[in-house]
Amino acid sequence: MKIIMLGAPGAGKGTQAKQIAAKYEIPHISTGDIFRANLKNGTELGKKAKVYMDQGLLVPDELTCDLVMDRIAQEDCARGFVLDGFPRTILQAEALTKALNNIGQAMDYAIDVDVPDENIVNRMSGRRACLNCGSTYHIVYNPTKTEGVCDVCGSQTVLREDDKPETVQKRLAVYHEQTQPLIDYYKKQNILKTVDGTKSMDEVFSDIVAILGE
Ligand code: ADP
Ligand code: AMP
């Protein structure tokens, strides 16, 4: 099963993608996590990506596409995968369609987690991330057991630099301009499914399972 998670930053793509990956036993591929891991490890890619990420801008397509194409060609993706944060531009979507076409495959579902802008700022300002293992929390909706400490690995959780309100506004504008057109792109491919992302995390997941099947 090959799935794309669509939605604004903070809509809950990562939260749902992790659960989908666990239930259907497929890898969760988050380009944001890949960039952050590169940043943490001080790679050239990480340094280049940081310049864009800090400003709430998209990392250029040429740095993003090859990375994803290499990842989905790995053996653990043979049974499918869930993409979270990719594609984010029409050019990325076309590159993905083409790469899969070349091996006689296609994406199965594009799930749009729909959350209005008004809810996004609240989601993002409350999000806490563990930069060590990539776990994500929310101070109200999904808090850590001990404040500021990751439940999974015990590292400190932080407000991501790009989750500060000034940058969130920029990221939302970039989303509407460059990523939202993908909704139509996948509608035309007949694989778009929309879920109401304002519901609780468990309800959203049930709605997704109803689409994907038990
Ligand atoms: P994205 O991957 O789309 O950027 P996340 O999955 O990281 O978004 O979710 C953004 C924030 O909102 C996180 O703090 C997460 O815990 C919280 N969150 C996710 N889904 C819901 C939901 N259905 N209701 C309330 N908060 C949510
Ligand atoms: P995310 O963790 O998905 O919110 O991504 C964090 C940041 O990483 C984004 O604001 C972008 O700067 C960058 N990024 C992640 N995925 C992509 C992508 N597919 N294309 C371009 N930039 C991306």
Coordinates of C-alpha atoms and ligand atoms in Angstrom, one line a residue:
M1 CA 0.0 0.0 0.0
K2 CA 1.5 3.3 -1.1
I3 CA 0.1 6.3 0.7
I4 CA 0.7 10.1 0.6
M5 CA -0.3 12.3 3.5
L6 CA -1.4 15.8 2.4
G7 CA -2.3 18.7 4.6
A8 CA -1.1 22.0 6.0
P9 CA 1.9 22.0 8.4
G10 CA 0.6 20.9 11.8
A11 CA -2.5 19.2 10.4
G12 CA -1.5 15.9 11.9
K13 CA 0.2 14.2 9.0
G14 CA 3.1 12.9 11.0
T15 CA 0.8 11.8 13.9
Q16 CA -1.3 9.7 11.6
A17 CA 1.5 8.5 9.3
K18 CA 3.3 6.9 12.3
Q19 CA 0.1 5.0 13.2
I20 CA -0.5 3.9 9.6
A21 CA 3.1 2.7 9.4
A22 CA 2.7 0.6 12.6
K23 CA -0.7 -0.9 11.6
Y24 CA 0.1 -1.7 8.0
E25 CA 3.7 -2.5 8.6
I26 CA 5.2 -0.2 6.0
P27 CA 7.9 2.4 6.4
H28 CA 7.1 6.0 7.4
I29 CA 9.1 8.4 5.3
S30 CA 9.1 12.0 6.5
T31 CA 11.2 14.4 4.5
G32 CA 11.1 16.9 7.4
D33 CA 12.6 14.1 9.7
I34 CA 15.2 13.3 7.1
F35 CA 16.3 16.9 6.8
R36 CA 16.3 17.3 10.6
A37 CA 18.4 14.1 11.0
N38 CA 20.9 15.5 8.5
L39 CA 21.0 18.8 10.3
K40 CA 21.7 17.0 13.6
N41 CA 24.5 15.0 12.0
G42 CA 26.0 18.1 10.4
T43 CA 25.9 16.9 6.8
E44 CA 26.1 19.2 3.8
L45 CA 22.5 18.4 2.9
G46 CA 21.5 19.4 6.5
K47 CA 23.3 22.7 6.3
K48 CA 21.8 23.5 3.0
A49 CA 18.2 22.6 4.1
K50 CA 18.5 24.6 7.3
V51 CA 18.7 27.9 5.4
Y52 CA 15.2 27.3 3.9
M53 CA 13.6 25.5 6.9
D54 CA 14.4 28.3 9.3
Q55 CA 12.7 30.8 7.1
G56 CA 9.6 28.6 6.6
L57 CA 10.4 28.1 3.0
L58 CA 10.6 24.8 1.0
V59 CA 13.9 23.2 0.5
P60 CA 14.5 23.3 -3.3
D61 CA 13.1 20.4 -5.4
E62 CA 16.5 19.3 -6.6
L63 CA 17.6 18.6 -3.0
T64 CA 14.4 16.8 -2.2
C65 CA 13.4 14.6 -5.1
D66 CA 16.4 12.3 -5.5
L67 CA 16.5 11.8 -1.7
V68 CA 12.9 10.4 -1.8
M69 CA 13.4 8.4 -5.0
D70 CA 16.4 6.7 -3.4
R71 CA 14.5 6.0 -0.2
I72 CA 11.5 4.4 -1.9
A73 CA 13.7 2.2 -4.0
Q74 CA 15.0 0.5 -0.9
E75 CA 13.9 -3.0 -0.1
D76 CA 11.8 -2.3 2.9
C77 CA 9.5 -0.2 0.6
A78 CA 8.7 -3.1 -1.6
R79 CA 5.3 -3.7 0.2
G80 CA 4.5 0.0 0.2
F81 CA 5.3 3.1 2.3
V82 CA 3.6 6.2 3.7
L83 CA 5.0 9.5 2.6
D84 CA 4.7 12.4 5.1
G85 CA 5.6 15.9 3.9
F86 CA 6.4 14.8 0.3
P87 CA 5.4 15.8 -2.3
R88 CA 5.0 19.4 -1.5
T89 CA 5.1 20.9 -5.0
I90 CA 3.6 19.9 -8.3
L91 CA 7.1 19.3 -9.6
Q92 CA 7.8 16.8 -6.8
A93 CA 4.4 15.1 -7.4
E94 CA 5.3 14.8 -11.1
A95 CA 8.7 13.4 -10.3
L96 CA 7.1 10.8 -8.0
T97 CA 4.4 9.8 -10.6
K98 CA 7.1 9.4 -13.2
A99 CA 9.5 7.4 -11.1
L100 CA 6.7 5.0 -10.1
N101 CA 5.4 4.8 -13.7
N102 CA 8.9 3.7 -14.9
I103 CA 8.6 0.6 -12.7
G104 CA 4.9 0.0 -13.6
Q105 CA 3.6 1.3 -10.2
A106 CA 1.4 4.1 -8.9
M107 CA 0.4 5.6 -5.6
D108 CA -2.7 4.1 -4.1
Y109 CA -4.0 6.9 -1.8
A110 CA -3.4 10.6 -1.1
I111 CA -5.1 11.4 2.2
D112 CA -5.7 15.0 2.8
V113 CA -5.9 15.8 6.6
D114 CA -8.0 18.9 6.4
V115 CA -7.6 21.5 9.2
P116 CA -8.4 25.2 8.8
D117 CA -5.7 27.8 9.3
E118 CA -7.3 29.1 12.5
N119 CA -6.5 25.7 14.2
I120 CA -3.0 25.4 12.9
V121 CA -1.3 28.2 14.9
N122 CA -2.6 26.6 18.1
R123 CA -1.4 23.1 17.0
M124 CA 2.0 24.4 16.2
S125 CA 2.7 26.6 19.2
G126 CA 1.8 23.6 21.4
R127 CA 3.8 21.0 19.4
R128 CA 6.9 19.7 21.2
A129 CA 9.4 17.7 19.3
C130 CA 12.2 15.3 20.3
L131 CA 15.1 16.2 18.1
N132 CA 16.8 12.9 19.1
C133 CA 14.2 10.3 18.1
G134 CA 11.7 12.4 16.1
S135 CA 8.7 11.8 18.5
T136 CA 6.1 14.5 18.5
Y137 CA 3.8 15.7 21.3
H138 CA 1.3 18.4 22.0
I139 CA 1.3 20.2 25.4
V140 CA -2.5 19.8 25.6
Y141 CA -3.6 17.1 23.2
N142 CA -0.8 14.6 23.6
P143 CA 1.5 15.6 26.5
T144 CA 4.7 13.8 27.6
K145 CA 4.4 11.9 30.9
T146 CA 7.1 14.2 32.4
E147 CA 7.0 17.8 31.1
G148 CA 9.8 18.4 28.6
V149 CA 11.1 14.8 28.5
C150 CA 10.5 12.5 25.6
D151 CA 8.5 9.4 26.6
V152 CA 10.4 7.3 24.1
C153 CA 14.1 8.1 24.5
G154 CA 14.2 10.4 27.6
S155 CA 15.8 13.4 25.6
Q156 CA 14.6 16.9 26.1
T157 CA 11.5 18.0 23.9
V158 CA 11.6 21.4 22.3
L159 CA 9.5 23.9 20.4
R160 CA 10.9 23.6 16.9
E161 CA 12.5 26.9 15.7
D162 CA 10.1 26.8 12.6
D163 CA 7.0 26.3 14.9
K164 CA 7.3 29.8 16.3
P165 CA 4.2 31.8 15.2
E166 CA 6.1 34.2 12.8
T167 CA 7.5 31.2 10.9
V168 CA 4.2 29.3 11.0
Q169 CA 2.4 32.1 9.2
K170 CA 5.1 32.0 6.4
R171 CA 4.8 28.2 6.2
L172 CA 1.0 28.4 5.9
A173 CA 1.3 30.9 3.1
V174 CA 3.9 28.6 1.3
Y175 CA 1.5 25.7 1.9
H176 CA -1.4 27.5 0.2
E177 CA 0.7 28.7 -2.7
Q178 CA 2.8 25.6 -3.5
T179 CA 1.3 22.5 -1.8
Q180 CA -2.5 22.9 -1.8
P181 CA -2.6 22.5 -5.6
L182 CA -1.7 18.9 -5.0
I183 CA -5.2 18.3 -3.8
D184 CA -6.5 18.8 -7.3
Y185 CA -3.6 16.9 -8.8
Y186 CA -4.5 13.8 -6.8
K187 CA -8.2 14.4 -7.3
K188 CA -7.6 14.1 -11.0
Q189 CA -5.7 10.9 -10.4
N190 CA -8.7 9.6 -8.6
I191 CA -6.8 8.7 -5.4
L192 CA -7.7 11.6 -3.2
K193 CA -9.4 11.0 0.2
T194 CA -10.2 13.7 2.6
V195 CA -10.5 13.3 6.4
D196 CA -11.6 15.9 8.9
G197 CA -8.3 16.7 10.8
T198 CA -10.1 18.7 13.5
K199 CA -11.4 15.6 15.2
S200 CA -9.4 13.9 17.9
M201 CA -6.3 11.9 16.9
D202 CA -8.1 8.6 17.5
E203 CA -11.1 9.6 15.5
V204 CA -9.0 10.8 12.6
F205 CA -7.1 7.5 12.6
S206 CA -10.4 5.5 12.6
D207 CA -11.6 7.5 9.6
I208 CA -8.3 6.7 7.8
V209 CA -8.6 3.0 8.6
A210 CA -12.1 3.1 7.2
I211 CA -10.6 4.3 4.0
L212 CA -7.6 1.9 3.9
G213 CA -9.4 -1.2 5.2
E214 CA -8.7 -3.3 8.3
Ligands
ADP1 P1 2.3 17.6 10.7 O1 3.1 16.3 10.6 O2 1.1 17.6 9.7 O3 3.1 18.8 10.7 P2 1.9 16.7 13.5 O4 1.4 15.3 13.3 O5 3.3 16.9 14.0 O6 1.6 17.6 12.1 O7 0.8 17.5 14.5 C1 1.0 18.8 14.8 C2 0.7 19.0 16.3 O8 -0.7 18.8 16.5 C3 1.4 18.0 17.2 O9 1.7 18.7 18.4 C4 0.4 16.9 17.4 O10 0.6 16.3 18.7 C5 -0.9 17.7 17.4 N1 -2.0 16.9 16.8 C6 -2.0 16.1 15.7 N2 -3.2 15.6 15.4 C7 -4.1 16.2 16.3 C8 -5.5 16.1 16.5 N3 -6.3 15.3 15.8 N4 -6.0 16.9 17.5 C9 -5.2 17.7 18.3 N5 -3.9 17.8 18.2 C10 -3.3 17.1 17.2
AMP2 P1 7.9 19.1 8.2 O1 8.6 18.4 9.3 O2 7.2 18.2 7.2 O3 6.9 20.2 8.7 O4 9.0 19.9 7.3 C1 9.8 20.9 7.9 C2 10.5 21.7 6.8 O5 11.3 20.8 6.0 C3 9.6 22.4 5.8 O6 9.0 23.6 6.3 C4 10.5 22.5 4.6 O7 11.4 23.6 4.8 C5 11.3 21.3 4.7 N1 10.7 20.2 3.9 C6 10.2 19.0 4.3 N2 9.7 18.3 3.3 C7 9.9 19.0 2.2 C8 9.6 18.8 0.8 N3 9.0 17.7 0.3 N4 10.0 19.8 -0.1 C9 10.6 20.9 0.3 N5 10.9 21.2 1.6 C10 10.5 20.2 2.5

